[in-house]
Tab-separated table of C-alpha atoms in Angstrom:
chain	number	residue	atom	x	y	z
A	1	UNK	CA	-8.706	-25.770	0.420
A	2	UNK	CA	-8.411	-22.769	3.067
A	3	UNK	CA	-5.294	-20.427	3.692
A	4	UNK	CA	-2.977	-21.272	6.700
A	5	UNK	CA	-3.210	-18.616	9.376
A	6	UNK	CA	-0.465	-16.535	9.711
A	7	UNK	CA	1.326	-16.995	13.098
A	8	UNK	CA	2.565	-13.602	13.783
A	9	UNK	CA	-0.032	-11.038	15.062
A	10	UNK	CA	-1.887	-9.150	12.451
A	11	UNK	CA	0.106	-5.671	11.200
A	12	UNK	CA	-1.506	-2.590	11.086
A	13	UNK	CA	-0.875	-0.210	8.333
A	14	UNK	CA	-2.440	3.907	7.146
A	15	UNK	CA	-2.816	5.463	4.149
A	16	UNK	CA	-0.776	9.004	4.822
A	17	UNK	CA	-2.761	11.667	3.783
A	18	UNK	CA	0.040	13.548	1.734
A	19	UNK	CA	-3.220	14.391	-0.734
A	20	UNK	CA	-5.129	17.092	-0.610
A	21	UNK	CA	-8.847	16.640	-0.054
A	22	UNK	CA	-9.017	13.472	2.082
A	23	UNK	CA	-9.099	10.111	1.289
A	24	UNK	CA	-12.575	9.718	-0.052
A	25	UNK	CA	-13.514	11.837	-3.126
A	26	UNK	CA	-16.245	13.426	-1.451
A	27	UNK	CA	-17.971	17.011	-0.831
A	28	UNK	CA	-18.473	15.464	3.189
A	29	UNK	CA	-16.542	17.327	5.630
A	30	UNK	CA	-13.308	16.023	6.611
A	31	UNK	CA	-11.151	17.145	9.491
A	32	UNK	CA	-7.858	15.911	7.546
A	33	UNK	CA	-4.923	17.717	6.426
A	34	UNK	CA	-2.126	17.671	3.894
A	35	UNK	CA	0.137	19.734	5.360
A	36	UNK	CA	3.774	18.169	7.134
A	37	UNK	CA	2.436	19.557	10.271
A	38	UNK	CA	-1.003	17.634	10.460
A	39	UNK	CA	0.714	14.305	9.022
A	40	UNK	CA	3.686	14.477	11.833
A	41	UNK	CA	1.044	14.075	14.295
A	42	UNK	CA	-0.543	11.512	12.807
A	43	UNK	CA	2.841	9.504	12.162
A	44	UNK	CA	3.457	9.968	16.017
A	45	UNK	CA	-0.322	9.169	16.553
A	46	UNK	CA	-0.416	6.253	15.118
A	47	UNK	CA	3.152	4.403	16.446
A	48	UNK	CA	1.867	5.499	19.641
A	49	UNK	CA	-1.494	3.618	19.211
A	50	UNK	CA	-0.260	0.259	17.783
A	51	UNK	CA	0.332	1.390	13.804
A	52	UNK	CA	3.373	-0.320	12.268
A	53	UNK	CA	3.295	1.134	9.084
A	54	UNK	CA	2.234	4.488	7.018
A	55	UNK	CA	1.975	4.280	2.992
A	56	UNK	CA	2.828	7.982	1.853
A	57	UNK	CA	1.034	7.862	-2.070
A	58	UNK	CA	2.919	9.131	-5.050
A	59	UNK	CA	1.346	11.328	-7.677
A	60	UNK	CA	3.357	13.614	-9.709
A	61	UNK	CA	0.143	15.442	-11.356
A	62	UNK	CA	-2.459	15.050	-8.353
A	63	UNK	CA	-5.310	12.445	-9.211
A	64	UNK	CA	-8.146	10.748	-7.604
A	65	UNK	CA	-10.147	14.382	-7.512
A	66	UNK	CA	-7.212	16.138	-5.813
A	67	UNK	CA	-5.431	19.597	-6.451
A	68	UNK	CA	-2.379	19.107	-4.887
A	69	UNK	CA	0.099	16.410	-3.243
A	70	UNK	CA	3.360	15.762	-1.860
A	71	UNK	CA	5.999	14.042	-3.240
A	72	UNK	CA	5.816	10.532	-1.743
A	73	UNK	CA	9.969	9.684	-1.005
A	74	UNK	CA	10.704	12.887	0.805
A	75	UNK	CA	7.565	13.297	2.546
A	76	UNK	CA	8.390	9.692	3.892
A	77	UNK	CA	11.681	10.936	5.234
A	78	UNK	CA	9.973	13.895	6.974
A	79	UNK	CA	7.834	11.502	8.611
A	80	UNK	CA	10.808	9.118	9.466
A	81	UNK	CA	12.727	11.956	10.931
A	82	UNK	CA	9.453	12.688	12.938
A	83	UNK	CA	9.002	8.897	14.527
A	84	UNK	CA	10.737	6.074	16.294
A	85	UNK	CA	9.342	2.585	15.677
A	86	UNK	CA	6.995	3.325	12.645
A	87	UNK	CA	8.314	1.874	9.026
A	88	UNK	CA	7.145	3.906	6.308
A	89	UNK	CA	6.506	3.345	2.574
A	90	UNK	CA	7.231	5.408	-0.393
A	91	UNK	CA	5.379	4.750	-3.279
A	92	UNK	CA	7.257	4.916	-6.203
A	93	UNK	CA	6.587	4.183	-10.490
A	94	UNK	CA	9.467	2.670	-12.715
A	95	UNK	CA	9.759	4.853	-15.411
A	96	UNK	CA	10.063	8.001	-13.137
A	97	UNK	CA	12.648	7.203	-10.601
A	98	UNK	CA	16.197	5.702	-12.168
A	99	UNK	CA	16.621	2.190	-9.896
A	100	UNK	CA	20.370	3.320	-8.850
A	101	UNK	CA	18.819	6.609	-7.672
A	102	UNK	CA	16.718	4.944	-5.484
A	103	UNK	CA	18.568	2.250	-4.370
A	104	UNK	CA	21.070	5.105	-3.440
A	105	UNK	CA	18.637	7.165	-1.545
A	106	UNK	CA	16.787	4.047	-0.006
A	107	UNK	CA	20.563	2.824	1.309
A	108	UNK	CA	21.337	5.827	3.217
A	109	UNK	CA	17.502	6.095	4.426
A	110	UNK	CA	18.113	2.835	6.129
A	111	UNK	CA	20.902	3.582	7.666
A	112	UNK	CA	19.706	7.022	8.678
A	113	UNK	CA	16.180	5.941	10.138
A	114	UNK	CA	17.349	2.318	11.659
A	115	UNK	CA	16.239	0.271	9.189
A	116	UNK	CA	12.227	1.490	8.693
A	117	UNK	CA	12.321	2.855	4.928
A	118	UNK	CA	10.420	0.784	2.573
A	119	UNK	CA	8.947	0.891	-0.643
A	120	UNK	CA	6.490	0.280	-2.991
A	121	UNK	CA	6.786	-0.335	-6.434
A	122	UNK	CA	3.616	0.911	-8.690
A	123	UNK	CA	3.991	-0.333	-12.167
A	124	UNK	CA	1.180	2.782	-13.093
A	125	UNK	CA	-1.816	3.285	-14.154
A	126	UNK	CA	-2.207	6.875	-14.912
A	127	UNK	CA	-1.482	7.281	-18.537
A	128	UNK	CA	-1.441	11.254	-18.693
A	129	UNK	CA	1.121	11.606	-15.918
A	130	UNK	CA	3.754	10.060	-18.311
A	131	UNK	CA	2.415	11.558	-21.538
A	132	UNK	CA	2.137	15.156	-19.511
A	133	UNK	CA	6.013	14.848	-18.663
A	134	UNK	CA	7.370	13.434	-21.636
A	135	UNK	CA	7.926	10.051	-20.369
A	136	UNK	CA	7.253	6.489	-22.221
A	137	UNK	CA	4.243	5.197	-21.601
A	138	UNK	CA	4.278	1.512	-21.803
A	139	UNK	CA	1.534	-1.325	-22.640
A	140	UNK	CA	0.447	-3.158	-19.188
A	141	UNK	CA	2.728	-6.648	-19.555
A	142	UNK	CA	5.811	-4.211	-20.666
A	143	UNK	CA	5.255	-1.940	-17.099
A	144	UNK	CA	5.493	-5.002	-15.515
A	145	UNK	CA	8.293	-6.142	-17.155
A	146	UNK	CA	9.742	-2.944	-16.827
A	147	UNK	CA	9.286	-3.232	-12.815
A	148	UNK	CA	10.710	-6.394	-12.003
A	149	UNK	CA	14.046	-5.434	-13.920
A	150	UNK	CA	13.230	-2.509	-11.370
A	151	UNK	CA	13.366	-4.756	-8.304
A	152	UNK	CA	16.253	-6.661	-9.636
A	153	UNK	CA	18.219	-4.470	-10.288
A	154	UNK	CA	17.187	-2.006	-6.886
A	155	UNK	CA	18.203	-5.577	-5.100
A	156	UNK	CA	21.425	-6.448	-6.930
A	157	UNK	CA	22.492	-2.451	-5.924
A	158	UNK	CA	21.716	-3.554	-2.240
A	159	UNK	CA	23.535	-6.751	-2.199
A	160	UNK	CA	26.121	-7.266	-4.624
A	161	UNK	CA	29.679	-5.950	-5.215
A	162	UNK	CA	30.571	-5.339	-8.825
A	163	UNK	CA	26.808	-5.767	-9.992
A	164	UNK	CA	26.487	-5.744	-13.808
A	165	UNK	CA	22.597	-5.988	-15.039
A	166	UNK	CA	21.799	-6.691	-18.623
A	167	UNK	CA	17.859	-5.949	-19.081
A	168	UNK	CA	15.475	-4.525	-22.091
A	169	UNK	CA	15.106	-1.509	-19.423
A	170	UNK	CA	18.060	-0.988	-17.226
A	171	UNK	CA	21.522	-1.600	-17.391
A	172	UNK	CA	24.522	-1.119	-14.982
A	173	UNK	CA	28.149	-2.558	-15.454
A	174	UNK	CA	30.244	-3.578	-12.413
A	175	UNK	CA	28.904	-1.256	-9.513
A	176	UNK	CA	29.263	-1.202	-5.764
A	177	UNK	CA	27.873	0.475	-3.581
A	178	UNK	CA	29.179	1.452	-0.461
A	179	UNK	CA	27.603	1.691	2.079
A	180	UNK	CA	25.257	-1.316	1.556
A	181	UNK	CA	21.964	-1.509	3.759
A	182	UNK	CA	22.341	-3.760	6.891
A	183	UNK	CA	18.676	-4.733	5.719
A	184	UNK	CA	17.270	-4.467	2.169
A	185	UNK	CA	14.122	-2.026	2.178
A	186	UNK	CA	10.951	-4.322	2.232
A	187	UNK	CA	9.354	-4.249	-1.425
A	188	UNK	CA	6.156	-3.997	-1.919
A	189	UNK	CA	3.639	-3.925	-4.476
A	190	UNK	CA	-0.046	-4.429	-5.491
A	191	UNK	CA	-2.329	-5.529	-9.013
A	192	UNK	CA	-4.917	-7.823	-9.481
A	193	UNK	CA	-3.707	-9.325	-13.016
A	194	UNK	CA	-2.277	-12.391	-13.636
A	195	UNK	CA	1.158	-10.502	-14.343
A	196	UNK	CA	1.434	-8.543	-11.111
A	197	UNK	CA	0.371	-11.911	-9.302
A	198	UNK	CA	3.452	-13.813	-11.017
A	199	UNK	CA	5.725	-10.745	-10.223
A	200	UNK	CA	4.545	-10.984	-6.931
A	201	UNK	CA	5.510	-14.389	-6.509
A	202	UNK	CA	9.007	-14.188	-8.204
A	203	UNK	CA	10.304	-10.881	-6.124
A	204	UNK	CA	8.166	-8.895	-3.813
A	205	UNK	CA	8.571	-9.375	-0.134
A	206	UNK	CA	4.454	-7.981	0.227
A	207	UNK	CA	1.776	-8.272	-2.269
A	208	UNK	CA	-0.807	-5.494	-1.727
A	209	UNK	CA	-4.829	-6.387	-2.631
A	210	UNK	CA	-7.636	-3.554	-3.419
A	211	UNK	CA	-10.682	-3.857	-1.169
A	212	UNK	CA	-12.196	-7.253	-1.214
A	213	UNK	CA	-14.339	-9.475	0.471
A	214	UNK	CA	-13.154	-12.696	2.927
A	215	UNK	CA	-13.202	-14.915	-0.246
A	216	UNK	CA	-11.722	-12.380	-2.520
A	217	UNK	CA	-8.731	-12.141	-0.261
A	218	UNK	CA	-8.504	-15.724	0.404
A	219	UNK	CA	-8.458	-16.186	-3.388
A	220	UNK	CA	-5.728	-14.026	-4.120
A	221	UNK	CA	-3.336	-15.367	-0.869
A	222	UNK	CA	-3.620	-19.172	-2.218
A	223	UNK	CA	-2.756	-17.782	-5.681
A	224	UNK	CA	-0.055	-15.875	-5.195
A	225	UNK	CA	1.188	-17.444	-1.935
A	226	UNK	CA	1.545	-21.074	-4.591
A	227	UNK	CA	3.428	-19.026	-7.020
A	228	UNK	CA	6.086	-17.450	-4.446
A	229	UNK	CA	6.437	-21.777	-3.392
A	230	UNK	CA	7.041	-22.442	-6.641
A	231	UNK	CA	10.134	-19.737	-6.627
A	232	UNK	CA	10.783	-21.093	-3.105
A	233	UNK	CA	9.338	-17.959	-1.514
A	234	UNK	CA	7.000	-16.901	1.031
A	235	UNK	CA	5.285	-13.538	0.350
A	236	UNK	CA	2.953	-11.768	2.772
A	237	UNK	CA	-0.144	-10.067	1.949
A	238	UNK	CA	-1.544	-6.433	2.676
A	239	UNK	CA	-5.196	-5.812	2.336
A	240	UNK	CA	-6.859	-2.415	1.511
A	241	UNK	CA	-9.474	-1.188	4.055
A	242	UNK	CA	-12.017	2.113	4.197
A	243	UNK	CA	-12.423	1.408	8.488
A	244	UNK	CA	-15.497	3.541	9.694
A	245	UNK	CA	-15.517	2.432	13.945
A	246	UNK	CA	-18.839	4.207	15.720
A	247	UNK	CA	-20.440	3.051	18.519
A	248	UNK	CA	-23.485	1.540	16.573
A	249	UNK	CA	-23.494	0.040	13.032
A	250	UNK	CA	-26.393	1.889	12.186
A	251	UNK	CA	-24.537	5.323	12.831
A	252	UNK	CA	-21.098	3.866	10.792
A	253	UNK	CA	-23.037	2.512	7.844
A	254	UNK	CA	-25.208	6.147	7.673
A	255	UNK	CA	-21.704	7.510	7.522
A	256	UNK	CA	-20.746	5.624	4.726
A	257	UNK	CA	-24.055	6.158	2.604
A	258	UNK	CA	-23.377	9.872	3.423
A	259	UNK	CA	-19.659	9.416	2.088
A	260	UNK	CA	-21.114	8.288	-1.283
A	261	UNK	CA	-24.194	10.455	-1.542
A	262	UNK	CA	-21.998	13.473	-1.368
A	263	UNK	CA	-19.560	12.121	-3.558
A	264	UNK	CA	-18.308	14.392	-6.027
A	265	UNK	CA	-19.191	12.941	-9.155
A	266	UNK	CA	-17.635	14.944	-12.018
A	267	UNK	CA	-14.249	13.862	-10.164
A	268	UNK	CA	-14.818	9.799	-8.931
A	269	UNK	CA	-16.325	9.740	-13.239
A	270	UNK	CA	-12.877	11.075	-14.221
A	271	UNK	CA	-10.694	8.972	-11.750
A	272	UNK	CA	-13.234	6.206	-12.722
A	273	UNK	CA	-12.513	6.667	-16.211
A	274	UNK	CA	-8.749	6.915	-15.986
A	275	UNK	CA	-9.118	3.304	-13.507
A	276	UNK	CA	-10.851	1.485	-15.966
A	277	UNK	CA	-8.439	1.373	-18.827
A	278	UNK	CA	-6.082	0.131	-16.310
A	279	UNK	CA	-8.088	-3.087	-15.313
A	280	UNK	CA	-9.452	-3.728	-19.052
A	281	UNK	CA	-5.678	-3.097	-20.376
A	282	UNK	CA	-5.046	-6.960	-19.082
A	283	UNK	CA	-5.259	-9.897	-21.458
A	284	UNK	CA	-7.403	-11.765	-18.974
A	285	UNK	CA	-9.434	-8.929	-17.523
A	286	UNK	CA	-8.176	-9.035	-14.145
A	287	UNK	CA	-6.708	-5.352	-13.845
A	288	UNK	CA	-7.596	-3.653	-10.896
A	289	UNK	CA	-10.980	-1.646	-10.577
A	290	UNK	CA	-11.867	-4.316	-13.535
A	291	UNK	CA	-15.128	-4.654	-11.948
A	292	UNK	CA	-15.614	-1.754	-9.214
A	293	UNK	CA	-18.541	0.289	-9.252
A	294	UNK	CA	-19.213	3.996	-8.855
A	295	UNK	CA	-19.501	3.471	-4.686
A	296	UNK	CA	-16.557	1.620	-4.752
A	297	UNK	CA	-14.493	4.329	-6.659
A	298	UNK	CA	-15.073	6.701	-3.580
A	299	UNK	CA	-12.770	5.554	-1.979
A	300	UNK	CA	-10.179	4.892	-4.611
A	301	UNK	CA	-8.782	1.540	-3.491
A	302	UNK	CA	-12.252	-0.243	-3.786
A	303	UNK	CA	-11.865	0.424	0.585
A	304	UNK	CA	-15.635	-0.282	1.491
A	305	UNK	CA	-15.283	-3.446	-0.143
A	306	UNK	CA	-13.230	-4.901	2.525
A	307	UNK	CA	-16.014	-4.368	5.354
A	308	UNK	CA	-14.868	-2.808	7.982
A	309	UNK	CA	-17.778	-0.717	9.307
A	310	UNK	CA	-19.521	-0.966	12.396
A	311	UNK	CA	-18.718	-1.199	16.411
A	312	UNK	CA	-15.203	-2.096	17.600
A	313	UNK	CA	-16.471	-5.495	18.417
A	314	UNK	CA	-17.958	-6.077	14.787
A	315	UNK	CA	-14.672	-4.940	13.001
A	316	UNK	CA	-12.526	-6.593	15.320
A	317	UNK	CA	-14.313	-10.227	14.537
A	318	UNK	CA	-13.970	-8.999	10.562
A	319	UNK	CA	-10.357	-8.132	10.767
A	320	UNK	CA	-9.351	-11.385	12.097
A	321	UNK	CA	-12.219	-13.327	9.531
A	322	UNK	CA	-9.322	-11.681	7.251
A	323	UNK	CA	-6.370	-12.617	9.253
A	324	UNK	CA	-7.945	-16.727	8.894
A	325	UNK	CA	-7.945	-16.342	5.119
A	326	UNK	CA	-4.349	-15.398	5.114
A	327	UNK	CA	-4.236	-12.011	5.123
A	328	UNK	CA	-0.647	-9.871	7.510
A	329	UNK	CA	-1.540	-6.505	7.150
A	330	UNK	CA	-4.556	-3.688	7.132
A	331	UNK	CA	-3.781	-0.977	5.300
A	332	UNK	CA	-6.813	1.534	6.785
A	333	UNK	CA	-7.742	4.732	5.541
A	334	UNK	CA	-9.678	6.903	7.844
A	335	UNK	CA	-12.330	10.060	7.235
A	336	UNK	CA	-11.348	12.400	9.798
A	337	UNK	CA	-7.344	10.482	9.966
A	338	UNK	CA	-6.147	11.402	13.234
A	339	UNK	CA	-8.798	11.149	15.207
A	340	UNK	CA	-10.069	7.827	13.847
A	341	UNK	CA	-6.477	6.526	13.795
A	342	UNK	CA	-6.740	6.906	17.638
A	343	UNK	CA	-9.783	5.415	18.308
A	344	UNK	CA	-9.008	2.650	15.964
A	345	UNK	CA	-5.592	2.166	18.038
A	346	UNK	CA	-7.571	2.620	21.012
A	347	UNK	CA	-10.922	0.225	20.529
A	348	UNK	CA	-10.069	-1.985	17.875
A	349	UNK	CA	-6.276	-2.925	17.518
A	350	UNK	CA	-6.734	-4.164	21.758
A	351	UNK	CA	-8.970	-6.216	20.519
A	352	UNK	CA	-7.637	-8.025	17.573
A	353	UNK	CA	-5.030	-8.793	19.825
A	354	UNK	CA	-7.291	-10.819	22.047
A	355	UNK	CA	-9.210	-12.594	19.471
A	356	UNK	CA	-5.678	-13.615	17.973
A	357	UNK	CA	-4.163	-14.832	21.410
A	358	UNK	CA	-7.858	-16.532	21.919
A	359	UNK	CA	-7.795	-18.028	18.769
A	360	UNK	CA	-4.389	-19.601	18.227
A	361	UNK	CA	-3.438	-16.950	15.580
A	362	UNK	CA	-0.639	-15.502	17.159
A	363	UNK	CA	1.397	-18.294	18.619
A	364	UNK	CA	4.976	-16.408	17.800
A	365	UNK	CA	6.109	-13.048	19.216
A	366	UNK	CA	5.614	-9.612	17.411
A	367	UNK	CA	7.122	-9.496	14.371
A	368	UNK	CA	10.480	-7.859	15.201
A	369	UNK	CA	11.847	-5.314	12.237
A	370	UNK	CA	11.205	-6.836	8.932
A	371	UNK	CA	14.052	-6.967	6.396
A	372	UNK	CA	16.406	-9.201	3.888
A	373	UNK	CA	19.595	-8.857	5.199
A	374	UNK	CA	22.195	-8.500	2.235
């Protein structure tokens, strides 16, 4: 059984770089920047050169080898402020952010930025960031619990007049909201257990997948893609992607084994250790970073995995290998961001678009603004 190709063309997503140190935990020099200033350009960068989407990350204590980092929602509103067409997603953890808060703050974004606010919904992994601020720390199959009462009641906020919500977690008793969001912010969300995969499928609009191969990713888009039919859904699916473009494969796959022989070890060995307990916290196992390795943990969403190293040509052909097994978005992350955002816009994104139209894999027009209307 293979995936149905998706018939709108293939969306292009970039990790914001609202972390200091880069996006690889490596001692290899980096010409990327934390600061508002570097990541405006880059927002404008990237609309410019065919990006639909930046994911601005959300750490409270810094991780993955950092020493500092912005806070994800407002840094996503400077960036929307910044931009035109680009949608932009705040990560966000239940369990830090009150639901009517943030459906509160996500209403007026929408109406504010026409519609491009999104977010996504990280049931957590770190363990010390709760612990550290005096927050409950929850068992893996209670966080997700805990996050689709999240959704639901983030949705019922959006929608509803007079919306009462009975959960274990969160409670509210005949509230509207006014105004409500012409569109609901798109939700999305990633995990590789079987309890983020059936959360997927009951409420998320996009199911986010760590760096995996062509099979990997098909595996998870049949999976989750039968349990959203079962709910009478469709969800779409975001892959995770380290993209290193040269003009040879030999000189992009040097620059990867550079990456990882000047990784810093003392600090991918602590983010490594804090991972793990994450993807063995699972009944089954299936946890993400369950099975990644030290080179994988590098670049902390397992992005070399995915592939995407080589000449334009090469990644091109990969990327829409991906788009066959059912994958709808890329979300890159880039060494030196705005410059390989541009050549990535530049070489690469022109053409995926004519392998698609080639192909058959882009039959419909663009995908206009995405969105549930209430």
């Amino acid at each position: 059984m293979t995936a149905l190709p998706p018939a709108d063309p293939l969306t292009f997503a970039y990790w914001v770089p609202n972390v200091s140190g880069g996006l690889v935990v490596s001692n290899i020099p980096q010409r990327t920047d934390h600061s508002v200033d570097y990541n405006i350009d880059v927002a404008r960068t990237a609309e410019r050169v065919g990006f639909d989407y930046a994911l601005t990350q959300v750490r409270y204590l810094a991780s993955y080898g950092a020493d500092a980092q912005h806070e994800s929602v407002s840094f996503s509103l400077a960036l929307l402020a910044a931009t035109e067409r680009l949608r932009v997603i705040a990560a966000v953890h239940p369990g830090q952010w009150p639901p009517h808060l943030l459906a509160k703050l996500a209403a007026t974004a929408q109406t504010t930025t026409g519609s491009r606010f999104a977010i996504n919904v990280v049931s957590g992994w770190f363990k010390r960031e709760y612990t550290d601020l005096g927050l409950d720390w929850l068992d893996h199959e209670e966080r997700y619990r805990r996050s689709e009462e999240f959704i639901e009641v983030l949705r019922g906020l959006w929608r509803e007049d007079g919306f009462t919500y009975r959960g274990d977690f969160y409670r509210t008793r005949d509230v509207t909201f006014r105004p409500q969001p012409e569109f609901a912010p798109e939700v999305f969300q990633g995990g590789n257990s079987t309890s983020a995969r059936a959360m997927a499928g009951r409420l998320s609009d996009w199911y986010f997948m760590n760096g995996t191969s062509i099979d990997g990713a098909r595996e998870q888009v049949l999976d989750v893609g039968a349990r959203a039919a079962g709910h009478g859904r469709r969800v779409r699916f975001g892959l995770n992607g380290f993209a290193v473009v040269r003009d040879t494969e030999a000189e992009a796959r040097d620059l990867v084994e550079e990456i990882i022989a000047q990784a810093d070890h003392d600090k991918v060995n602590d983010f490594g250790n804090a991972v793990k307990q994450a993807g063995q916290a699972t009944v089954d196992r299936k946890g993400m970073w369950a099975d990644s390795e030290f080179r994988d943990l590098v670049q902390y969403n397992d992005g070399f995995r995915t592939g995407l190293i080589g000449t334009p040509e090469q990644v091109a052909h990969r990327i829409v290998a991906y788009k066959k097994a059912g994958v709808d978005l890329l979300l890159l992350g880039f060494l030196h961001v705005r410059e390989d955002i541009e050549r990535f816009g530049r070489d690469v994104i022109p053409l995926v678009r004519e392998l698609e139209e080639r192909e058959g894999l882009a039959a419909a027009p663009a995908r206009e603004l995405a969105g549930v209307a209430r």
